[in-house]
JSON list of C-alpha atoms in Angstrom, two decimals:
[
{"chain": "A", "resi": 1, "resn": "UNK", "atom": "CA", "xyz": [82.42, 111.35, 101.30]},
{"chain": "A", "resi": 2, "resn": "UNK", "atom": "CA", "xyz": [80.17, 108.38, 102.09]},
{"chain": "A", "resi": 3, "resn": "UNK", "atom": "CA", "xyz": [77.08, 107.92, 103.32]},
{"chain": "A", "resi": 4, "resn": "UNK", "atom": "CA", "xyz": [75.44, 106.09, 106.30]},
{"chain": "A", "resi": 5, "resn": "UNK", "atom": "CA", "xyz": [71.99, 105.94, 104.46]},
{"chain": "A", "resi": 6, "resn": "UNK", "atom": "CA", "xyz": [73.50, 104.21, 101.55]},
{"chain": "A", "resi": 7, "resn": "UNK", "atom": "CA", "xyz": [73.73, 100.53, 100.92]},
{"chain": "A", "resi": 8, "resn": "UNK", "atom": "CA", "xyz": [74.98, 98.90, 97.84]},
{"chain": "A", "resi": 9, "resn": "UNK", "atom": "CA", "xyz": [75.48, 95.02, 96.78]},
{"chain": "A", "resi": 10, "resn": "UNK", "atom": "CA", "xyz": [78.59, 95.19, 94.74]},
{"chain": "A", "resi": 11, "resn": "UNK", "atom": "CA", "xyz": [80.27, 92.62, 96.64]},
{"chain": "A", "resi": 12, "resn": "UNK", "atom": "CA", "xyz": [77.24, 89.85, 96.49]},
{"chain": "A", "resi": 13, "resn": "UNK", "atom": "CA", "xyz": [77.07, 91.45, 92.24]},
{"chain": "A", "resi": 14, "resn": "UNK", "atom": "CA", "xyz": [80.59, 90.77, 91.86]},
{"chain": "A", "resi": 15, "resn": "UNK", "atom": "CA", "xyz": [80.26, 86.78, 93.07]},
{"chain": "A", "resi": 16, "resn": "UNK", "atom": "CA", "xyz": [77.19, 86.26, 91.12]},
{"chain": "A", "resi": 17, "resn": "UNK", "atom": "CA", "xyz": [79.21, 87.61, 87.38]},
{"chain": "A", "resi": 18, "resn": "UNK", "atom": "CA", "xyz": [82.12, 84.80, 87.55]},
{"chain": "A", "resi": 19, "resn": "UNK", "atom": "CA", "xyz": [84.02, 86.03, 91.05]},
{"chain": "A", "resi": 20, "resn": "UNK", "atom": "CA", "xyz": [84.90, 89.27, 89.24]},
{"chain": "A", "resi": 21, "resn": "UNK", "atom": "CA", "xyz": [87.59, 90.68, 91.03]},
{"chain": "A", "resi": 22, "resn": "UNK", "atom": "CA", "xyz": [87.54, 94.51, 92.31]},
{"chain": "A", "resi": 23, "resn": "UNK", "atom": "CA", "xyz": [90.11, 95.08, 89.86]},
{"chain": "A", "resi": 24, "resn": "UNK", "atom": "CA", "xyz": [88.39, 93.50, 87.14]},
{"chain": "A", "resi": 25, "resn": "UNK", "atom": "CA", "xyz": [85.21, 96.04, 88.18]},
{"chain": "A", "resi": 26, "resn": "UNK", "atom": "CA", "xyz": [87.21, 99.30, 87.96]},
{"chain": "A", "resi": 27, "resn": "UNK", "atom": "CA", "xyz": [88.60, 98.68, 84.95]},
{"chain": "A", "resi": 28, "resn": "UNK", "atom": "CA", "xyz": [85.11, 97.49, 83.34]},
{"chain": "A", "resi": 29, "resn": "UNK", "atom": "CA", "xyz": [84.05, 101.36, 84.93]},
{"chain": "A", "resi": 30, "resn": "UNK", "atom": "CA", "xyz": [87.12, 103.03, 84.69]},
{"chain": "A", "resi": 31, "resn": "UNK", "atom": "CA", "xyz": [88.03, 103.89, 88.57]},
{"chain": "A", "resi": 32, "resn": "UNK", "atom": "CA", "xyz": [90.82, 102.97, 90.59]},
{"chain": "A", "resi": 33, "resn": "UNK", "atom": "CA", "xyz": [90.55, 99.88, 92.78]},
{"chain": "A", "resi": 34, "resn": "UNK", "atom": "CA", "xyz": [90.96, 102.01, 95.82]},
{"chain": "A", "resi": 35, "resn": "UNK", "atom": "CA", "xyz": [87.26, 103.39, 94.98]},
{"chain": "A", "resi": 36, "resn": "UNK", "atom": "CA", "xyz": [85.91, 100.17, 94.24]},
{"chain": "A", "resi": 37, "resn": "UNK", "atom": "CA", "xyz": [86.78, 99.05, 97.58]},
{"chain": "A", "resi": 38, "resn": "UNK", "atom": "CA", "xyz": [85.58, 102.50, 99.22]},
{"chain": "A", "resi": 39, "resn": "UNK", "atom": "CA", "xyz": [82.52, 102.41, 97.49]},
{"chain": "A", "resi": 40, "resn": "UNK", "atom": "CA", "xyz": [81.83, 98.84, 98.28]},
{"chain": "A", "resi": 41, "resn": "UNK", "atom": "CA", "xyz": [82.26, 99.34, 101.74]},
{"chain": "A", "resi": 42, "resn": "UNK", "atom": "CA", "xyz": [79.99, 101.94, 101.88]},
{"chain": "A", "resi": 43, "resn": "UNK", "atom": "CA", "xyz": [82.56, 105.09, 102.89]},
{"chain": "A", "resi": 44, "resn": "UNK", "atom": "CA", "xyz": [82.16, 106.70, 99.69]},
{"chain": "A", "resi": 45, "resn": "UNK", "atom": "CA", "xyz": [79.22, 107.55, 97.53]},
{"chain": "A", "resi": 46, "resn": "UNK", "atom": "CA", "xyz": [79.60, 107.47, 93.99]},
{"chain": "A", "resi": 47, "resn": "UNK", "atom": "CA", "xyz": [78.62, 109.82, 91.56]},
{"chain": "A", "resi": 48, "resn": "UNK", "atom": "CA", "xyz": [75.52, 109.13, 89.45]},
{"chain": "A", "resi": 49, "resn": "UNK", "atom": "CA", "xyz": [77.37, 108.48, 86.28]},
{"chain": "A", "resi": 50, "resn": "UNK", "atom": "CA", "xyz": [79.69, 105.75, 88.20]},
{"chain": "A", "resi": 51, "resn": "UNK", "atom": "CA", "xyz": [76.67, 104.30, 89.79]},
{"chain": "A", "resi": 52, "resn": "UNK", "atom": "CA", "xyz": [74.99, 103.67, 86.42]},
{"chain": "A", "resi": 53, "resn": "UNK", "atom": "CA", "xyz": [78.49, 102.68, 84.92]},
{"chain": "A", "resi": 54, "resn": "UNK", "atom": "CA", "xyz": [78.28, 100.04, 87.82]},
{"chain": "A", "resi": 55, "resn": "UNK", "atom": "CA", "xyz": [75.32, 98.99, 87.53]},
{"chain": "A", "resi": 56, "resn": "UNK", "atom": "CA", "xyz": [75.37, 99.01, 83.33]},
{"chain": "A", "resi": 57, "resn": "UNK", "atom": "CA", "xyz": [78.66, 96.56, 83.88]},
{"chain": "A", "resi": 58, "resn": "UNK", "atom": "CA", "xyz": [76.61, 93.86, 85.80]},
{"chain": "A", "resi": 59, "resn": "UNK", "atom": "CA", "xyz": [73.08, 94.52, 83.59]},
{"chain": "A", "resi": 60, "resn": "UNK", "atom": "CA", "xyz": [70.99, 95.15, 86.29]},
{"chain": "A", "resi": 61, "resn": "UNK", "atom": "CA", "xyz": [69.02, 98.42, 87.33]},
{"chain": "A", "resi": 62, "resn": "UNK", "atom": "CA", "xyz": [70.58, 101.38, 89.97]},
{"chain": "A", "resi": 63, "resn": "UNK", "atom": "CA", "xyz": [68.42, 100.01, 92.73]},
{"chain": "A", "resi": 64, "resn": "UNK", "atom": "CA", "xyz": [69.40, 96.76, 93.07]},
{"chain": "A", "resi": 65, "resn": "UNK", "atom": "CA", "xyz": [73.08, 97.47, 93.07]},
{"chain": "A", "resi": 66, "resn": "UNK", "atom": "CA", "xyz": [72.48, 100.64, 95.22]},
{"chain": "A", "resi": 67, "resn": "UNK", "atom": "CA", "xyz": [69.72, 101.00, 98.03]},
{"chain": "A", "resi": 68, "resn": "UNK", "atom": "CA", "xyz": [68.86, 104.52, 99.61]},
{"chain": "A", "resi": 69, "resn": "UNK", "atom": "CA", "xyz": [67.66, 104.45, 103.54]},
{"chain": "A", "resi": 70, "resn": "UNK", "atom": "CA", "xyz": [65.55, 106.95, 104.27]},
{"chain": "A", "resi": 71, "resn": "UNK", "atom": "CA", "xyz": [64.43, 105.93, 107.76]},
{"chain": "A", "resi": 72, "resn": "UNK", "atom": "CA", "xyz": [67.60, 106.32, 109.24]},
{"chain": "A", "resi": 73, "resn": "UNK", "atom": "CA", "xyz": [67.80, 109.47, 110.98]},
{"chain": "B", "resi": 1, "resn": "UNK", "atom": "CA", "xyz": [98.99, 102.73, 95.86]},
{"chain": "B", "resi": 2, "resn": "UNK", "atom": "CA", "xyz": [97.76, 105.55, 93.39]},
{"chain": "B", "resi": 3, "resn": "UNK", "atom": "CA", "xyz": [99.58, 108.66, 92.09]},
{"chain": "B", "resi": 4, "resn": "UNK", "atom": "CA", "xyz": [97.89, 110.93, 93.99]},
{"chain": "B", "resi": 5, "resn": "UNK", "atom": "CA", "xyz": [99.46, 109.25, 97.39]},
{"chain": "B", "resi": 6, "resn": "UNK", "atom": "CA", "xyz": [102.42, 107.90, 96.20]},
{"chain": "B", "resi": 7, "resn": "UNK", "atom": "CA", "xyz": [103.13, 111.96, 95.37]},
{"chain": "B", "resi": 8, "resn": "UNK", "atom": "CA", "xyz": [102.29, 112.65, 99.04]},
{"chain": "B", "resi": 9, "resn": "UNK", "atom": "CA", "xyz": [104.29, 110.28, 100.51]},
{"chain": "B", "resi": 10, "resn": "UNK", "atom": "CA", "xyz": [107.01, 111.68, 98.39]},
{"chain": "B", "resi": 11, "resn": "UNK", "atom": "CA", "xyz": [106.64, 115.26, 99.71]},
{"chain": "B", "resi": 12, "resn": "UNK", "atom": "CA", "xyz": [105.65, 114.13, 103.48]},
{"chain": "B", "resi": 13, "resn": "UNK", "atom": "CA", "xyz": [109.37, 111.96, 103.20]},
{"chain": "B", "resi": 14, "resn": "UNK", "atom": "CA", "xyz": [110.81, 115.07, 101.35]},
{"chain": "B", "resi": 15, "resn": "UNK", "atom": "CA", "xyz": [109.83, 117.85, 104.02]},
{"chain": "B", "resi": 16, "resn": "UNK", "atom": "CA", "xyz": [110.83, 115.21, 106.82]},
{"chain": "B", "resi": 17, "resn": "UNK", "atom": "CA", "xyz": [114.63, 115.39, 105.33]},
{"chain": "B", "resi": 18, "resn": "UNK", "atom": "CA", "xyz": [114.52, 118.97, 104.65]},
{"chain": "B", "resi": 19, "resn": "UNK", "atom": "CA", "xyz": [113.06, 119.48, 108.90]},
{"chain": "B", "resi": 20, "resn": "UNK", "atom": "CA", "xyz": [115.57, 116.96, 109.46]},
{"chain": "B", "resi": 21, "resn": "UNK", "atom": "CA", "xyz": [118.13, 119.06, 107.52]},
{"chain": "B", "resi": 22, "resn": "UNK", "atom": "CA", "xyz": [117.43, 122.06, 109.23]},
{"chain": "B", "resi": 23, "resn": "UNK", "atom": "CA", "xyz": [117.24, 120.82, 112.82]},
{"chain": "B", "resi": 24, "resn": "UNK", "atom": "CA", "xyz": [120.76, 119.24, 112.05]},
{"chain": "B", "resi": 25, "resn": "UNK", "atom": "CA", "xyz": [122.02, 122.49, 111.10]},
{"chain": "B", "resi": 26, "resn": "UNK", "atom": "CA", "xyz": [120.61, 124.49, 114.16]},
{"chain": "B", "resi": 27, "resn": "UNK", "atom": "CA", "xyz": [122.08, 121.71, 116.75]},
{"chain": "B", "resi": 28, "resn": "UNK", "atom": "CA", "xyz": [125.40, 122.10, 114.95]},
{"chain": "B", "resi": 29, "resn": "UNK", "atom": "CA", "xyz": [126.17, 125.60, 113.91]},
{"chain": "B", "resi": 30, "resn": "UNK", "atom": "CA", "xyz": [123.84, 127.14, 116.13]},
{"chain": "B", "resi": 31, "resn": "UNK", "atom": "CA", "xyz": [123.33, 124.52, 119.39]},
{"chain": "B", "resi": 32, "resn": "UNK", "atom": "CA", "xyz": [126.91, 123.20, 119.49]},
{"chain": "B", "resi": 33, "resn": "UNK", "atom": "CA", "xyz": [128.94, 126.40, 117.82]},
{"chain": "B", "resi": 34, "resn": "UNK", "atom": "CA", "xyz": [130.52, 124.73, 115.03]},
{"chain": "B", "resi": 35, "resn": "UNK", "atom": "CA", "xyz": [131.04, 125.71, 112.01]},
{"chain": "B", "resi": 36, "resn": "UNK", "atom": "CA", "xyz": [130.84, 123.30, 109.34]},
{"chain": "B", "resi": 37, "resn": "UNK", "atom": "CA", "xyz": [133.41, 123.12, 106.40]},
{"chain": "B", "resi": 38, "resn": "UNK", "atom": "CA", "xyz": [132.65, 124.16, 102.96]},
{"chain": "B", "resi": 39, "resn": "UNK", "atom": "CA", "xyz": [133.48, 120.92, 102.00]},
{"chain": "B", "resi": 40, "resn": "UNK", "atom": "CA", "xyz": [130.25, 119.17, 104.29]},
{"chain": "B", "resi": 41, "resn": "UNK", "atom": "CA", "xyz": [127.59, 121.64, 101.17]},
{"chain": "B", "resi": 42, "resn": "UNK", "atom": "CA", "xyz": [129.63, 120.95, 98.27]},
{"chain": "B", "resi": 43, "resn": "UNK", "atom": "CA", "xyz": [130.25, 116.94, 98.86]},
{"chain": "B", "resi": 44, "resn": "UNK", "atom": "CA", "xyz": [127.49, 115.96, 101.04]},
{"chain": "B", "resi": 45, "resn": "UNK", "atom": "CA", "xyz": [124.87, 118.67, 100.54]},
{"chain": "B", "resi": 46, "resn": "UNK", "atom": "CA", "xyz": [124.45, 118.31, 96.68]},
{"chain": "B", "resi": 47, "resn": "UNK", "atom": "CA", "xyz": [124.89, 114.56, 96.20]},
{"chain": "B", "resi": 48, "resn": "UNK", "atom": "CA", "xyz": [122.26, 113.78, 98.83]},
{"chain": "B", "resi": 49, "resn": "UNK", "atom": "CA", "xyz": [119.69, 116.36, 97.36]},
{"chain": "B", "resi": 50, "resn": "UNK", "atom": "CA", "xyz": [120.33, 115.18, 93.87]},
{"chain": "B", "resi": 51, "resn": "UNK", "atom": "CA", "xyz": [120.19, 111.42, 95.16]},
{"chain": "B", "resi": 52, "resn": "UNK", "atom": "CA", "xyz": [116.72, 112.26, 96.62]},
{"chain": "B", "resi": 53, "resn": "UNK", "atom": "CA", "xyz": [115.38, 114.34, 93.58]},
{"chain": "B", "resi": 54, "resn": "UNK", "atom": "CA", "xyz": [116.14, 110.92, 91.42]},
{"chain": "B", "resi": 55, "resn": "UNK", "atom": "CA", "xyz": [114.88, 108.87, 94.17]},
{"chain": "B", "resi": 56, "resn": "UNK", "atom": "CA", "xyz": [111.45, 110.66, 94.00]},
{"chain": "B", "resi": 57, "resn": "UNK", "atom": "CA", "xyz": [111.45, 110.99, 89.95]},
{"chain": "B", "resi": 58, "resn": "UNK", "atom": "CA", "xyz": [111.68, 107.38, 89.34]},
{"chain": "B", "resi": 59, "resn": "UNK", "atom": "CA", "xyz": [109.22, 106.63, 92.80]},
{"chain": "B", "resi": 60, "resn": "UNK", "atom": "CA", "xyz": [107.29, 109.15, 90.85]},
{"chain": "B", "resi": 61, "resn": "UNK", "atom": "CA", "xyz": [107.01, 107.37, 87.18]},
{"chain": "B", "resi": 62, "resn": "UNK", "atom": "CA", "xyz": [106.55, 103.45, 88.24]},
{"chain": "B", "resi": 63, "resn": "UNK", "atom": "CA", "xyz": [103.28, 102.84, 87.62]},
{"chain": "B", "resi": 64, "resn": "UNK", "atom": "CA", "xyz": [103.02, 98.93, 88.29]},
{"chain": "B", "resi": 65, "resn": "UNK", "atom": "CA", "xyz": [99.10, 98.86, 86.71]},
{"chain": "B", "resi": 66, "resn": "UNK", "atom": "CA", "xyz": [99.00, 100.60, 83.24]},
{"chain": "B", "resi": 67, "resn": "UNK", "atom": "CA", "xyz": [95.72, 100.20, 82.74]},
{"chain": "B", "resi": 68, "resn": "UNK", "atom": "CA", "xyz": [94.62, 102.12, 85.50]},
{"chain": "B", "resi": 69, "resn": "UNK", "atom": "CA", "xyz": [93.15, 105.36, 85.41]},
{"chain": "B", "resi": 70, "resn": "UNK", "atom": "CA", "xyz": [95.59, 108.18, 86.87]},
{"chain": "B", "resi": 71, "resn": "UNK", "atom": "CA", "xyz": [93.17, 109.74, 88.90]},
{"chain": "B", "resi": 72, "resn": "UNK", "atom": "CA", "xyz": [89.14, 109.60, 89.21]},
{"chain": "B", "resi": 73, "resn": "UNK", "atom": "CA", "xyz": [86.12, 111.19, 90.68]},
{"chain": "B", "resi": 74, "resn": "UNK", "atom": "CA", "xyz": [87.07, 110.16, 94.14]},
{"chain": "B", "resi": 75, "resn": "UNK", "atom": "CA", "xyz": [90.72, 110.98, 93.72]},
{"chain": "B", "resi": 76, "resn": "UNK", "atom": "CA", "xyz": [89.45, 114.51, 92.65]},
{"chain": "B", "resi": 77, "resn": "UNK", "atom": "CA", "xyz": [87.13, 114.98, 95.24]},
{"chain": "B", "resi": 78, "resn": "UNK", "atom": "CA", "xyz": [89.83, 113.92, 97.60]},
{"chain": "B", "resi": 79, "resn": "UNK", "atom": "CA", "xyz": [92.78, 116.79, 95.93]},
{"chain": "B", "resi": 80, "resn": "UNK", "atom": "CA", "xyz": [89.83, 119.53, 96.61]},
{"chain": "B", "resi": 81, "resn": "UNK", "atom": "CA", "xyz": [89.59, 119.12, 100.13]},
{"chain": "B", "resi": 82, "resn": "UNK", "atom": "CA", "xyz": [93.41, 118.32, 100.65]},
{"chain": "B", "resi": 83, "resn": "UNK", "atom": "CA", "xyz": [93.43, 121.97, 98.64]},
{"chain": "B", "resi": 84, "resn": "UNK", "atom": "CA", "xyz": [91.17, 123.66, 100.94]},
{"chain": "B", "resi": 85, "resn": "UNK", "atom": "CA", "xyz": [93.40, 122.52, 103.91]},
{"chain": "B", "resi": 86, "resn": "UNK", "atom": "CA", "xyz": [96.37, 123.60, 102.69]},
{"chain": "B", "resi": 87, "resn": "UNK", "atom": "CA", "xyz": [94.86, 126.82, 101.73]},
{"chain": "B", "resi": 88, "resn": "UNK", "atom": "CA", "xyz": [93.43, 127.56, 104.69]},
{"chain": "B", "resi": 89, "resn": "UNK", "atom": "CA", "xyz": [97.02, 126.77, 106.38]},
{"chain": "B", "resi": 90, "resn": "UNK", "atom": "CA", "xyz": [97.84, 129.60, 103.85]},
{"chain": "B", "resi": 91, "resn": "UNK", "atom": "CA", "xyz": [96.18, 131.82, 105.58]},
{"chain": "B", "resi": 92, "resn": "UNK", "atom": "CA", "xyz": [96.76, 130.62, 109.27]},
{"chain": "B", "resi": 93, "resn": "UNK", "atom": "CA", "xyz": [100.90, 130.95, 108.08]},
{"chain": "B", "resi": 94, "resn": "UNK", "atom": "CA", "xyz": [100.81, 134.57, 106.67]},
{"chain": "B", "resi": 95, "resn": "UNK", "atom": "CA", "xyz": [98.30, 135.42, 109.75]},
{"chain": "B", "resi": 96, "resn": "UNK", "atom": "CA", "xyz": [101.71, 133.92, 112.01]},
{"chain": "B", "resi": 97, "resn": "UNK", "atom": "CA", "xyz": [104.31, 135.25, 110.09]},
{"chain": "B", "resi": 98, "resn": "UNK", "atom": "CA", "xyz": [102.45, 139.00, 109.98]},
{"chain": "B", "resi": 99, "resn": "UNK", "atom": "CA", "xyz": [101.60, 138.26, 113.67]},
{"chain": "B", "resi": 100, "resn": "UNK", "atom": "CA", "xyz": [104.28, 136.67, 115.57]},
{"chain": "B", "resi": 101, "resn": "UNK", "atom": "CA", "xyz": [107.72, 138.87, 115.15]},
{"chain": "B", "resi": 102, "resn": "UNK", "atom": "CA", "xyz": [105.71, 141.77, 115.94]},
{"chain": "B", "resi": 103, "resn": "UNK", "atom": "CA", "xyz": [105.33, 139.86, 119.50]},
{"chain": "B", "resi": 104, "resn": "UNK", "atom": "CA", "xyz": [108.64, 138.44, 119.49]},
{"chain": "B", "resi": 105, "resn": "UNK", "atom": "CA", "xyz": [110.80, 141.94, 117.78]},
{"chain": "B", "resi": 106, "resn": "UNK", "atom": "CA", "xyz": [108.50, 144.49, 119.16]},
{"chain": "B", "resi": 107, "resn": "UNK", "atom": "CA", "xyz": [106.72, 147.20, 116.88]},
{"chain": "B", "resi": 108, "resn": "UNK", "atom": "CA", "xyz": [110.00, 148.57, 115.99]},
{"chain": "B", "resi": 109, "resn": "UNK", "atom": "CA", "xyz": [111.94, 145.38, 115.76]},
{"chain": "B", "resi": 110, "resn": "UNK", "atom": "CA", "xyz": [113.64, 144.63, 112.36]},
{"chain": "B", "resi": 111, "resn": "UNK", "atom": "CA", "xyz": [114.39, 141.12, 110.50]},
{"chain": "B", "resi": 112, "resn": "UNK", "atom": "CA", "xyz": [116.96, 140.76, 107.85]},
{"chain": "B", "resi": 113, "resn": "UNK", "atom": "CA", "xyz": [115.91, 140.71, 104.00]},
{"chain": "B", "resi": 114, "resn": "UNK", "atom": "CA", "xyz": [117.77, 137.45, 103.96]},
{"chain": "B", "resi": 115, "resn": "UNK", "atom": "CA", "xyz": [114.75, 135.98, 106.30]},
{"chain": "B", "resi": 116, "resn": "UNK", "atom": "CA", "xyz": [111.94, 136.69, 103.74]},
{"chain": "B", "resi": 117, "resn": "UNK", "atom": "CA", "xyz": [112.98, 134.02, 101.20]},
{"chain": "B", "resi": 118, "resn": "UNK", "atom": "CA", "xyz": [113.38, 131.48, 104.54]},
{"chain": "B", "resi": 119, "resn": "UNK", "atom": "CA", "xyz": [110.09, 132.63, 105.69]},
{"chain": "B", "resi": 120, "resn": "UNK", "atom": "CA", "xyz": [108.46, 132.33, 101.80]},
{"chain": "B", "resi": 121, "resn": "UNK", "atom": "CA", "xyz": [110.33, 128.52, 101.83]},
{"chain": "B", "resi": 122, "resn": "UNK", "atom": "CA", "xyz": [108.50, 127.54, 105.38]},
{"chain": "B", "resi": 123, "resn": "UNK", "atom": "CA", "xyz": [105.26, 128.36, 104.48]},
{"chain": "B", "resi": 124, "resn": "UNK", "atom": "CA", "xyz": [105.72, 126.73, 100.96]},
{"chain": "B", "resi": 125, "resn": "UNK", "atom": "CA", "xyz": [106.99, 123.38, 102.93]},
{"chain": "B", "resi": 126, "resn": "UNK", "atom": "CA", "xyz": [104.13, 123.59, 105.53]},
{"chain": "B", "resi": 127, "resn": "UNK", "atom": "CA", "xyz": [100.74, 124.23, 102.28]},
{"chain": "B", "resi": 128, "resn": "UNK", "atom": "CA", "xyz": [102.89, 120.80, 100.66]},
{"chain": "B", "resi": 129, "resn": "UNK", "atom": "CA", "xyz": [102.87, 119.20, 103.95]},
{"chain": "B", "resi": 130, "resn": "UNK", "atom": "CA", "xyz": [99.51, 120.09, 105.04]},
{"chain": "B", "resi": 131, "resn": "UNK", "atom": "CA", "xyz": [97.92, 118.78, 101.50]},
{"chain": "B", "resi": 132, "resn": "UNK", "atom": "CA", "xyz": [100.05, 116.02, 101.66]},
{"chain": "B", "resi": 133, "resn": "UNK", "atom": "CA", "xyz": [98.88, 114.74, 105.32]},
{"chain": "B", "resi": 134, "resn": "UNK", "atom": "CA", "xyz": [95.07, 115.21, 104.66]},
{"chain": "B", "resi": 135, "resn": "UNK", "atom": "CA", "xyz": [95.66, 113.19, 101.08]},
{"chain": "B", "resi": 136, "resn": "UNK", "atom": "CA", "xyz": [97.17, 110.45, 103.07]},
{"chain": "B", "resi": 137, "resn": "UNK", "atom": "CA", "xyz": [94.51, 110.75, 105.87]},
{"chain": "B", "resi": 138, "resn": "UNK", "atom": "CA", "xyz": [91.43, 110.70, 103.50]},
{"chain": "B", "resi": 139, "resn": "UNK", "atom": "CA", "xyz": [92.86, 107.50, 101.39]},
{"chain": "B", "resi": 140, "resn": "UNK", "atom": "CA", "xyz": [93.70, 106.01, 104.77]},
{"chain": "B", "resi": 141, "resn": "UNK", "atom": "CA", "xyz": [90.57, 106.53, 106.59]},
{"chain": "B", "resi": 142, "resn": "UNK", "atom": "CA", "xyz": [89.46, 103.31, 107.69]},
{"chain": "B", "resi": 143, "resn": "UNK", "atom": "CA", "xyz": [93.34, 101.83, 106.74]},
{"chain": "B", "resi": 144, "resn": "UNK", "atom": "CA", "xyz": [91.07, 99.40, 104.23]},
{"chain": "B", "resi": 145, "resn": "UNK", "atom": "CA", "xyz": [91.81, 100.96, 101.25]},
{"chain": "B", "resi": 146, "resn": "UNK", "atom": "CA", "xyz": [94.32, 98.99, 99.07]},
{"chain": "B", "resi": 147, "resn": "UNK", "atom": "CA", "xyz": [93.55, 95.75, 100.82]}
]
């Protein structure tokens, strides 16, 4: 379900909006916690519509929340 | 704790008792040769099967966040592969059942009707615990989730 080639920076996202809790964030998105914390940790890879909801909720673009590595074999 | 596992650790504690159940039976009636009174179903039997059936119905309907969603994309995701294990422990379990007596009984061997609906229960009790366990191991992979 995840992926090794993807990064995000929800965690560093949710300091910088007023210590916004995980809870707080899948509520905002409509998820469970328990995929907040998957996602942020990088073993599951959202959907596209959750990763715009995501990055919508903090008002930033998809790549800065979510980064794709291509080198990585 | 979501619905999705709290359901699975219902029916992984359910088809523990029920194994645990059955093993009991076969040490008594069939291991040790005792038969047990009428009165062991009728006062024991019932009361502890309705005790667990309103156990699991209010484990079941506590839901200690409302405003969490029930399920979502990962949760469904996560159902779709516990389905496809517990289908394809479908077909390993009809592939045994077909299979086996004809090892054990022989070609000609028989079974009694009575077996069919014991056989039908097993298999039903292995698909539950089969989606069950690969819920609980996809939510627990890592044993972060929750924290």
């Amino acid at each position: 379900m995840g992926s090794d080639r993807l990064s995000n920076n929800i965690r560093r996202l949710r300091f910088e909006h007023g210590q916004m809790t995980q809870q707080e964030l899948a509520d905002k998105v409509g998820v469970t916690r328990q995929t907040i914390i998957a996602t942020e940790s990088g073993r599951y890879a959202p959907s596209l519509p959750l990763a715009f909801k995501i990055a919508q909720t903090f008002g930033v673009s998809i790549e800065q929340v979510f980064q794709y590595d291509d080198e990585k074999p | 704790m979501n619905m999705t596992q709290k359901r699975a650790w219902y029916h992984v504690g359910i088809i523990s008792l029920v194994l645990a159940a059955v093993v009991f039976y076969l040490i008594v009636e069939i291991g040790l040769k005792y038969k047990l009174p009428e009165s062991f179903w009728k006062y024991i039997w019932f009361p502890a099967s309705m005790f667990i059936t309103g156990i699991g119905i209010s484990f079941l309907c506590i839901k200690y966040n409302t405003g969490e969603p029930w399920a979502d994309e990962r949760d469904k995701l996560i159902k779709l592969r516990a389905m496809l294990a517990a289908f394809i422990s479908v077909i390993i379990a009809l592939f045994g059942t077909s299979v086996i007596p004809i090892y054990i009984l022989g070609r000609d061997g028989m079974l009694p009707v009575s077996f069919l609906p014991k056989i039908n229960f097993c298999v039903l009790c292995l698909v539950l615990f089969v989606y069950s366990v690969a819920v609980l191991i996809q939510y627990g992979r890592g044993a972060k989730d929750g924290k």
